[in-house]
Every structure is written in structure tokens, then in C-alpha cells.
Amino acid sequence: MKKRWMTAALVCVLALTGGCGKSKSTDTAKTETETGIASLYPDSKITKLGNYKGVEVAKADLEVTDDEIQTEIDNLLASNPTYTKLDKTVVEDGDWVNIDYVGKLDGEAFEGGTSPEGGYDLLIGSGSFIDGFEDGLIGKEVGTSFELPLTFPETYTPNPDLAGQDVVFEVTVNAIEEETTPEWNDEFVQANTEYDSVDAYMEGTRTSLQEQKDSQKEYYVMQAIVDDSEFACADSDIQSLVDTKTKQYESYASMYGMELADFLSAVGVSEDSLKEDAQFQVQCALVIDAIAKAENMTISDEEYQTGLEDLAKQYSADSTEGFEEQYGKDEVVNSLLYDKVLDYVAEQAVVK
């Protein structure tokens, strides 16, 4: 399930990084009923606040199942396969091979073009390397070394400096292998996780999944309240949030050397889903604001100081004072009030 509620719950904090701008307030933390959450979306309104007390949540949605734990185990095993050397000596399409390689541009090894210690396990035909690399291994014998003169594609986002460049890969075929799923036992757990036994892993995974389920309770409650409420959401507010989120994705894409469209496709985000999530976030903010006012919720000085310290730590700030100066007290209050309302409606919910 997509955790849209989590993004919505943090929208005020995320706004600190550019969505709402810096607050210039220097007063003591707000304690009046009026909140600034709704002001994040000035052209949108909530016309009817739905029921927010005693919202029913299905017990099954909050319970960890054995199948979910098994899925975690299966994924862990699949991501840590073992490779066994075969007697086969000539590489064919579909083989797993262990190779050493060094890519050179103008006679110099280029960044990211050298195999790791112990060699690289490659499935021939997987398309993991640039065109010609895997085909160039077919027919080669184990133990042989050779050169592969190749050309990088005209567009190569992982390293634009290599785009269109003629290079040479020096390759050694170390072995032809068989990929197998490792045995699930204490030794595997010790080698690939923070736990020292299968039992410890099972217990820790169940606890972790339960924490996720418990946090999802807020999503189910907020979704129910939103569904029972009525809104007049402005396209301008939704688009503003879409634009902010798009800029964040552009930053992430740049970090990975990817085009925005490719990155969005990789993470399963579309234009429609961006707008859908943005609308949900606007609706959540309006609901939170309305509940805070209806229940006369405020943030005390003590709550503010504790929350400020937590936020500063979360954002790896050098100091609480610096964090407060950078983002402003008003937005810190908004974030804390948002979380306070979420906790309130979750506590009021009825699990059946």
C-alpha cells in the first residue's frame, strides 16, 4: 500500500525545505487555537468536516501475517544468491559468468569501469552492460583475457562524460557459474543481517512489520475522514504542490544521474499519481486544521521545545537554535500540531 498519508503528515515539515518559505516569526511558540496549516493552501477550503472520532479500522489491516514475514525472507534470500563454479568452459548466452574487467578511455581507466574485488557476477543476455559487452563474451573460454572495443551510447545518464565515447574493456573470464538460492539458516542470517539467528530475525522482522502496521493506522483513519469530508480544492494549490514535488524528484534524479522521466518510471510515479497524491495532501492539511480548531488544540512551550529538538535531530541540524532560525517557529508549530492531531484521531479510532 502506498503510504500517501506519511507524505501528507510531513507536508508541513517538508514545506520547511521550500514549500512555504521561511517564517520571520521570532515570538514564543504559538499557543492560540488559530493554526497556519490551512494557509499552506490559501485557495482551498473544507466545506464539511467528516466524522473523526471513533473511526473504524479493520483489525486485519493492522496484523502482521506469516505470509508477510515469509515474503521478507524470500526477498532477502533472492537478493543474496550464491554462485557455484561449473565445469563448463565456453560462455553461452544465458550463462552466469564471473569476470574481471577494466574499462579504459584513451588508455586510462575511467571511474566506475572496474570490477570489484572477487570479480563481477554477470548474467549473459541480461542487458546489464552497454551494447556489445555481453555479446562479446559469448564463445570465450574460461581463463582467457581479451579486449572489447566498444562505444557508449550517445545518451548515458550514469556518466554523461562517457556518452558517445569509444572505450576498451580489458576482460578476464574467471568462471562459468550456477546461481542458486542460499539455504535459510543461522549462518545465512549472521552473514547478511544484523541478527545472529533465524529466531532472532523472525522476531525482529515481526516487530518491525508491526511498527509499520501501527503507523499505517493513521493512514486508514485519515483516509476515512477525508472520504467523509467535503472540499473545494483549488487547482492552483494542487499544482503548486505537484510543482514542489516535481522539483524534489528532479533533485533525486540528478543525484542518480537519471533523466526525470526515467526516474519517475523507476519509482512508479506518473503525472496522474502526482496530482492524486497532491490533492490528498491538500485535503489532509485542511482536515488537520479543522480538527485542531474544533478541539482547541495548541502546542505548549514544553511540547514545542521537545518537538523542536526532535525535528532538529531528524534533519541533522547543527543546533536547535540554528534549525529554528532557518525555518521559523510558525512552521515548526504547524508540523508539531499536525502530528498531534494525527495522534489524536488514531487514538480515537476503533479497531474491529
CSV table of N, CA and C in Angstrom, one decimal, residues 247-258:
chain,number,residue,atom,x,y,z
A,247,LYS,N,10.1,19.1,-8.4
A,247,LYS,CA,11.4,19.7,-8.1
A,247,LYS,C,12.2,18.7,-7.2
A,248,GLN,N,11.6,18.1,-6.2
A,248,GLN,CA,12.3,17.2,-5.4
A,248,GLN,C,12.7,15.9,-6.2
A,249,TYR,N,11.8,15.5,-7.0
A,249,TYR,CA,12.1,14.3,-7.9
A,249,TYR,C,13.3,14.6,-8.9
A,250,GLU,N,13.3,15.9,-9.4
A,250,GLU,CA,14.3,16.3,-10.3
A,250,GLU,C,15.7,16.2,-9.5
A,251,SER,N,15.7,16.6,-8.3
A,251,SER,CA,16.9,16.6,-7.5
A,251,SER,C,17.4,15.2,-7.3
A,252,TYR,N,16.4,14.3,-6.9
A,252,TYR,CA,16.7,12.9,-6.8
A,252,TYR,C,17.3,12.3,-8.1
A,253,ALA,N,16.6,12.6,-9.2
A,253,ALA,CA,17.0,12.1,-10.5
A,253,ALA,C,18.5,12.5,-10.8
A,254,SER,N,18.8,13.8,-10.5
A,254,SER,CA,20.1,14.3,-10.8
A,254,SER,C,21.1,13.6,-9.9
A,255,MET,N,20.8,13.2,-8.7
A,255,MET,CA,21.7,12.5,-7.8
A,255,MET,C,22.1,11.2,-8.4
A,256,TYR,N,21.1,10.5,-9.1
A,256,TYR,CA,21.4,9.2,-9.6
A,256,TYR,C,21.8,9.3,-11.1
A,257,GLY,N,22.0,10.5,-11.6
A,257,GLY,CA,22.4,10.6,-13.0
A,257,GLY,C,21.4,10.2,-14.0
A,258,MET,N,20.1,10.4,-13.6
A,258,MET,CA,19.0,10.0,-14.5
A,258,MET,C,18.2,11.1,-15.0
